[in-house]
XYZ file of C-alpha atoms in Angstrom:
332
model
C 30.764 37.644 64.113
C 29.453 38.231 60.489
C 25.474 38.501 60.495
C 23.869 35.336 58.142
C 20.589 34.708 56.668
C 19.205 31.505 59.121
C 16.017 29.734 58.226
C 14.518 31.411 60.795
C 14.316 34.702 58.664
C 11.987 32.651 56.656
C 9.788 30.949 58.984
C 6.843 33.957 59.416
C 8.080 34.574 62.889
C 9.875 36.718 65.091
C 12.873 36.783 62.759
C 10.919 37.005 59.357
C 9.591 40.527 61.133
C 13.061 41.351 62.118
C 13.993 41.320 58.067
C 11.255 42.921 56.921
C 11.371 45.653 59.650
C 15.068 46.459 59.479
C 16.351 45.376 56.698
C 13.488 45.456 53.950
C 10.947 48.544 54.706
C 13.335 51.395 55.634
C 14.587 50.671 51.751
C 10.951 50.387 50.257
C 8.795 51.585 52.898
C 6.031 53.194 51.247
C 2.038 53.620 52.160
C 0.979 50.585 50.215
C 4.026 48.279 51.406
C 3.785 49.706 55.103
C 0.445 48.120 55.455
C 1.911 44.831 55.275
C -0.851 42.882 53.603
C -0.819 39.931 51.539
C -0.904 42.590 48.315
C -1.148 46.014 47.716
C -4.005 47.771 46.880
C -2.948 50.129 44.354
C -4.204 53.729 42.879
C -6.056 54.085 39.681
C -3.323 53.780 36.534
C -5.566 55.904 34.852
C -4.940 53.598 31.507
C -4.642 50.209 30.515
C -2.469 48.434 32.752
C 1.148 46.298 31.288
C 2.314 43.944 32.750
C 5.198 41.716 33.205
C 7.393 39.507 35.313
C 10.988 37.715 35.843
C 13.026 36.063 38.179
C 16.833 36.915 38.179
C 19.281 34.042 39.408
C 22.628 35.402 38.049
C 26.347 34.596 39.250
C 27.935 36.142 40.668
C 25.125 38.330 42.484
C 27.568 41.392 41.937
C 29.387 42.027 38.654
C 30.946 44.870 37.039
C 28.479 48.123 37.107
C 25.434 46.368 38.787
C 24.287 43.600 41.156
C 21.527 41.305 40.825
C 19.249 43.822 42.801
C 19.668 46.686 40.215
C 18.975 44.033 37.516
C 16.198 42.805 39.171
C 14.123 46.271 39.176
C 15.790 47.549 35.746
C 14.633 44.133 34.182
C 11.455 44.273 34.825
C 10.937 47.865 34.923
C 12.223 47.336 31.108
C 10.342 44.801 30.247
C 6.932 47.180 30.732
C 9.130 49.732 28.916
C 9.300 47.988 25.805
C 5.867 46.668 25.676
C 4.908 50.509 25.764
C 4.368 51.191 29.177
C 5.327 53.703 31.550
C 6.512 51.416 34.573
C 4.720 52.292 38.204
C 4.922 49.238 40.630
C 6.854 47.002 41.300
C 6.657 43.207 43.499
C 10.095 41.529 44.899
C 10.504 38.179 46.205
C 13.616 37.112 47.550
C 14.597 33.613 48.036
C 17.583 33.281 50.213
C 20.004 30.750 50.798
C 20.967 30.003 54.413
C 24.046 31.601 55.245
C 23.886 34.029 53.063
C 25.801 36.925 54.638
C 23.350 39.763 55.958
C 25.554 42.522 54.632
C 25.237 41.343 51.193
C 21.560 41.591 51.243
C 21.454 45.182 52.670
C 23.640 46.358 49.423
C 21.615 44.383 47.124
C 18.199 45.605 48.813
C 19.433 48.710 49.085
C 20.769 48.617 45.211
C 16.947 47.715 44.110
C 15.813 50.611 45.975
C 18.103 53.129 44.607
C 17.429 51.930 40.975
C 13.684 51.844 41.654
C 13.850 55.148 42.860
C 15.588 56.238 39.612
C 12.246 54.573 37.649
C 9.754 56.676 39.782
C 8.823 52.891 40.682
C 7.604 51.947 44.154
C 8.133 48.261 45.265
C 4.776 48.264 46.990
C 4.548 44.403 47.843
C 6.772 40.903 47.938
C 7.842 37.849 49.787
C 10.797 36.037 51.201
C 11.359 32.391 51.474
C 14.969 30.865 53.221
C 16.155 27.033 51.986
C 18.445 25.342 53.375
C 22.232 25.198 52.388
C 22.969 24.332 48.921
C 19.483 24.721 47.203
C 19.928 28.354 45.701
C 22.827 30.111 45.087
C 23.150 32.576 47.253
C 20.146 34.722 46.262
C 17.672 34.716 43.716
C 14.942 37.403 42.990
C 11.589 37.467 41.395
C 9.692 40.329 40.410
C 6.437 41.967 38.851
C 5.308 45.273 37.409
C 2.551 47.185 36.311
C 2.807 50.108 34.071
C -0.157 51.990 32.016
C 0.145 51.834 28.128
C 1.373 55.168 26.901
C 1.705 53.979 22.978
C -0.534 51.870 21.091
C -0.006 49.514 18.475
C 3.575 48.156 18.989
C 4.437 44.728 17.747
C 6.003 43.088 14.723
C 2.743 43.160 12.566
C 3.665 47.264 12.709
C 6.671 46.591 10.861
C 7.015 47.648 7.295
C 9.894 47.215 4.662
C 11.948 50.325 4.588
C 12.338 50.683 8.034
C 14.954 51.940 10.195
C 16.521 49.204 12.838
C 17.922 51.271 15.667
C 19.648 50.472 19.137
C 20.993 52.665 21.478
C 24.309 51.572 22.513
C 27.250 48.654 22.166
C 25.918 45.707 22.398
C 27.069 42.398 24.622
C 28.218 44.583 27.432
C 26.321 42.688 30.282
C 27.168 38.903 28.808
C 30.643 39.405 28.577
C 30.934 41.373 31.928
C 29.241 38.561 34.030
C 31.346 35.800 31.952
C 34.578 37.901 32.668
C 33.742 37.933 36.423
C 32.478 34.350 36.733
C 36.095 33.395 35.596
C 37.959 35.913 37.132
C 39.466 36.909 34.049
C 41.277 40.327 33.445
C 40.973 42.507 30.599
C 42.078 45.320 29.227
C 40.069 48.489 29.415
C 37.097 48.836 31.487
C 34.629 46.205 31.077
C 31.083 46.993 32.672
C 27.846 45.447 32.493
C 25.016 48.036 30.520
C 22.472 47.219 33.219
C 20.390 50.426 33.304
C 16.628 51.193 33.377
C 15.202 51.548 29.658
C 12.017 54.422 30.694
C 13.747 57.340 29.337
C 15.137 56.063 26.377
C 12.069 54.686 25.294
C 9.722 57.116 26.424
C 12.108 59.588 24.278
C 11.448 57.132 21.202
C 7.350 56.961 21.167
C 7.572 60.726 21.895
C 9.593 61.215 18.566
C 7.355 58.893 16.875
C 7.287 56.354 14.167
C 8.382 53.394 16.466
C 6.688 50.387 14.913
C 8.393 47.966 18.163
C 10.752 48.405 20.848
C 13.016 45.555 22.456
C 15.479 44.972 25.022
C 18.178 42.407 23.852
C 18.748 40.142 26.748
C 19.394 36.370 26.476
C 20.167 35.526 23.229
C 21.690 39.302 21.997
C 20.607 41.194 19.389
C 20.400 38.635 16.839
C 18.149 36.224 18.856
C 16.056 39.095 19.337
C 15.816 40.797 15.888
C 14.972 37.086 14.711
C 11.937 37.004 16.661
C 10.479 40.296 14.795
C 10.865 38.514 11.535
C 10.745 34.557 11.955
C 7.749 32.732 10.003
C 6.957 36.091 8.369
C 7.544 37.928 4.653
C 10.290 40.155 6.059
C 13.661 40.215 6.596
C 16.317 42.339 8.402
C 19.176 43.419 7.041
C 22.092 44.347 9.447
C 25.601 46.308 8.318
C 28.233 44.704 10.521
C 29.937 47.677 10.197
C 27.859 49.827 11.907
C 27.002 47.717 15.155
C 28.562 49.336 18.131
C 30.892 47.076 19.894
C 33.111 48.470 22.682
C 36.801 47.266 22.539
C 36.802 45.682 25.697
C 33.823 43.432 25.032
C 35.487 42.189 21.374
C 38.226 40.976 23.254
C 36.608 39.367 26.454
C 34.193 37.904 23.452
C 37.469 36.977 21.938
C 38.782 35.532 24.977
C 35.575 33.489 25.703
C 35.048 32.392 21.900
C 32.212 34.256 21.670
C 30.035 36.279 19.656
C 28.673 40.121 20.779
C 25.627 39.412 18.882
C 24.390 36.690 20.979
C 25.871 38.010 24.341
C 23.238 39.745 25.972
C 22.576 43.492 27.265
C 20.283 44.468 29.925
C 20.318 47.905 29.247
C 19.978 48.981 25.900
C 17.338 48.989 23.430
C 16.431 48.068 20.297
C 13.547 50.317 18.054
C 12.714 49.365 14.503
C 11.136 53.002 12.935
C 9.619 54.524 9.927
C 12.360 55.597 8.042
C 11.110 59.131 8.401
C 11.343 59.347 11.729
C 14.492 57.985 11.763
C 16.025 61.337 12.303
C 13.878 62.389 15.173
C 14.287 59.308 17.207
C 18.189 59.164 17.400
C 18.187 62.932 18.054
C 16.335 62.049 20.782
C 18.669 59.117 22.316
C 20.811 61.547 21.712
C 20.192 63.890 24.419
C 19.471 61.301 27.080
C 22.297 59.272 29.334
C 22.583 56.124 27.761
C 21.273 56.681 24.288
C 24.681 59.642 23.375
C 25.556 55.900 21.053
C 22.697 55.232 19.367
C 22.974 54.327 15.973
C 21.236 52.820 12.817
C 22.239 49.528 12.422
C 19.993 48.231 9.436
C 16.867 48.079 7.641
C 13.713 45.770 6.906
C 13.803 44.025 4.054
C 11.826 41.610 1.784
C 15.134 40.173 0.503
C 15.101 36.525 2.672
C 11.569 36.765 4.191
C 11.863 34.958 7.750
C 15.875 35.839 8.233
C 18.249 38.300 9.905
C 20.957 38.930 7.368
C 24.727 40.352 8.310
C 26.191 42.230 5.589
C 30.357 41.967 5.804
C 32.756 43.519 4.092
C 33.571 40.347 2.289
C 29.926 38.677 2.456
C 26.886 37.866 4.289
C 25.830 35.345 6.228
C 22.417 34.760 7.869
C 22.270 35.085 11.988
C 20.651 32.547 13.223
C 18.677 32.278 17.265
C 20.768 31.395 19.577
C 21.177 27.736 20.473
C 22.094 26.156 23.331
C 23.382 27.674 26.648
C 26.260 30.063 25.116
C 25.821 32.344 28.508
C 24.297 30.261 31.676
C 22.906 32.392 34.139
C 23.369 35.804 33.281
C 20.269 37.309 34.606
């Protein structure tokens, strides 16, 4: 008989102890979590602390290359990336749906634990609640981390015309993989999500220098994003259409779906606007990390429409917009 989440594994009792001693601690067991307090009581970060949080409610909970457990840990651990942090801890909450098979939440637990492990991250403290039938889908996760600042100064008042706008792989891998699977909808080539953790690539980045802001592109794409470094300001960015990476297989699923790689999101790739002069140094150093071999320079900062994101075409341009409306529901 196939092992389900009951609402007894949320209650506090007998079974709640069950989870967190079988299922939960031989994954994250470490001295701070093994005390089993109400928090963690953590070592000094030596610096001055980042942090961040996000809750992940995707469908489905697995998708091509990753599961809402790796997500889970790699968004957050990138969100304390980009703010320029070097992640170190990490909370989880789960909140379970009853019936939710038991299997399924070992490979998800045990997919956050192998990605936090990659991150040098320790899930040190978290929670889990069980509703009944019908009020979550499945699973849904919600976590926390805390990182010490290892670069000063980021943020769009850093940014300066001239410079360099950079990201370090195709874009709208993850959107278009989780729309693909939610419809069960082949296509050809192989289609996988770019859900990876973000603390090499940028930690490669500040060491080159000249990074004026990093970002990770996730709802709303690249063009949502970019338009929030430049909106209600003097500057603009231009962007060469021809030199965004898009892999084949995501034009056509975007094809397919009717829509556009720009505003599909990524969860694991990043994008670093840079003094022009250390342009160089920075994509030599994506270079020679996994995950960055595509990085490329896909425009420049501007004074030409102060406020905009511009897309320069062969045969035109045409201002990119934010995203609006729901163009991808539940992707993360």
């Amino acid at each position: 008989m196939k092992e389900i989440v009951t609402l007894d594994h949320g209650s506090g009792g007998l079974r709640t102890s069950e989870l967190i001693e079988q299922v939960l601690l031989p994954a994250y067991g470490n001295a701070a979590l093994n005390e089993l307090g109400d928090g963690a009581v953590l070592s000094d970060l030596g610096g001055r602390p980042v942090f961040s949080t996000d809750s992940f409610v995707v469908t489905p909970w697995r998708f091509p290359g990753g599961d809402i457990g790796k997500l889970a840990v790699c968004g957050t651990v990138n969100d304390v990336c980009m703010a320029g942090g070097e992640p170190k801890y990490l909370s989880l909450a789960l909140i379970l749906e009853e019936g939710f098979a038991m299997e399924n939440l070992r490979a998800i637990v045990a997919s956050a634990a192998e990605t936090a492990k990659a991150c040098g991250v320790q899930i040190v403290t978290g929670d889990t609640k069980v509703v009944e039938r019908g009020h979550v889908d499945g699973i849904y996760i919600n976590t926390a981390g805390i990182g010490v600042l290892r670069a000063e100064g980021l943020g769009r008042g850093a940014v300066q015309p001239g410079d360099a706008v950079l990201v370090s792989g195709s874009v709208g891998c993850h959107g278009a993989a989780v729309m693909m699977a939610r419809g069960d909808i082949p296509c050809e080539g192989t289609l996988l999500s770019d859900c990876r953790p973000l603390h090499e690539l940028s930690r490669a980045a500040l060491s080159a220098g000249g990074v004026r802001i990093l970002r990770d592109p996730t709802r709303g794409g690249v063009a949502t994003t970019l338009n929030e470094f430049v909106e209600h300001g003097p500057l603009c960015i231009e962007l060469e259409e021809e030199a965004i990476p898009v892999d084949p297989a995501v034009a056509t699923a975007c094809d397919l779906l009717g829509l556009d790689p720009l505003y599909a999101a990524c969860e694991g790739r990043m994008l670093a606007v840079v003094d022009p002069a250390h342009t160089d140094a920075v994509l030599a150093a994506l270079h020679a990390l996994p995950g960055g071999e595509g990085a490329v320079q896909i425009g420049r900062v501007t004074t030409s429409r102060p406020g905009q994101v511009v897309l320069n075409a062969a045969f035109g341009s045409r201002i990119l917009g934010k995203l609006t409306g729901a163009q991808l529901p539940r992707i993360c």
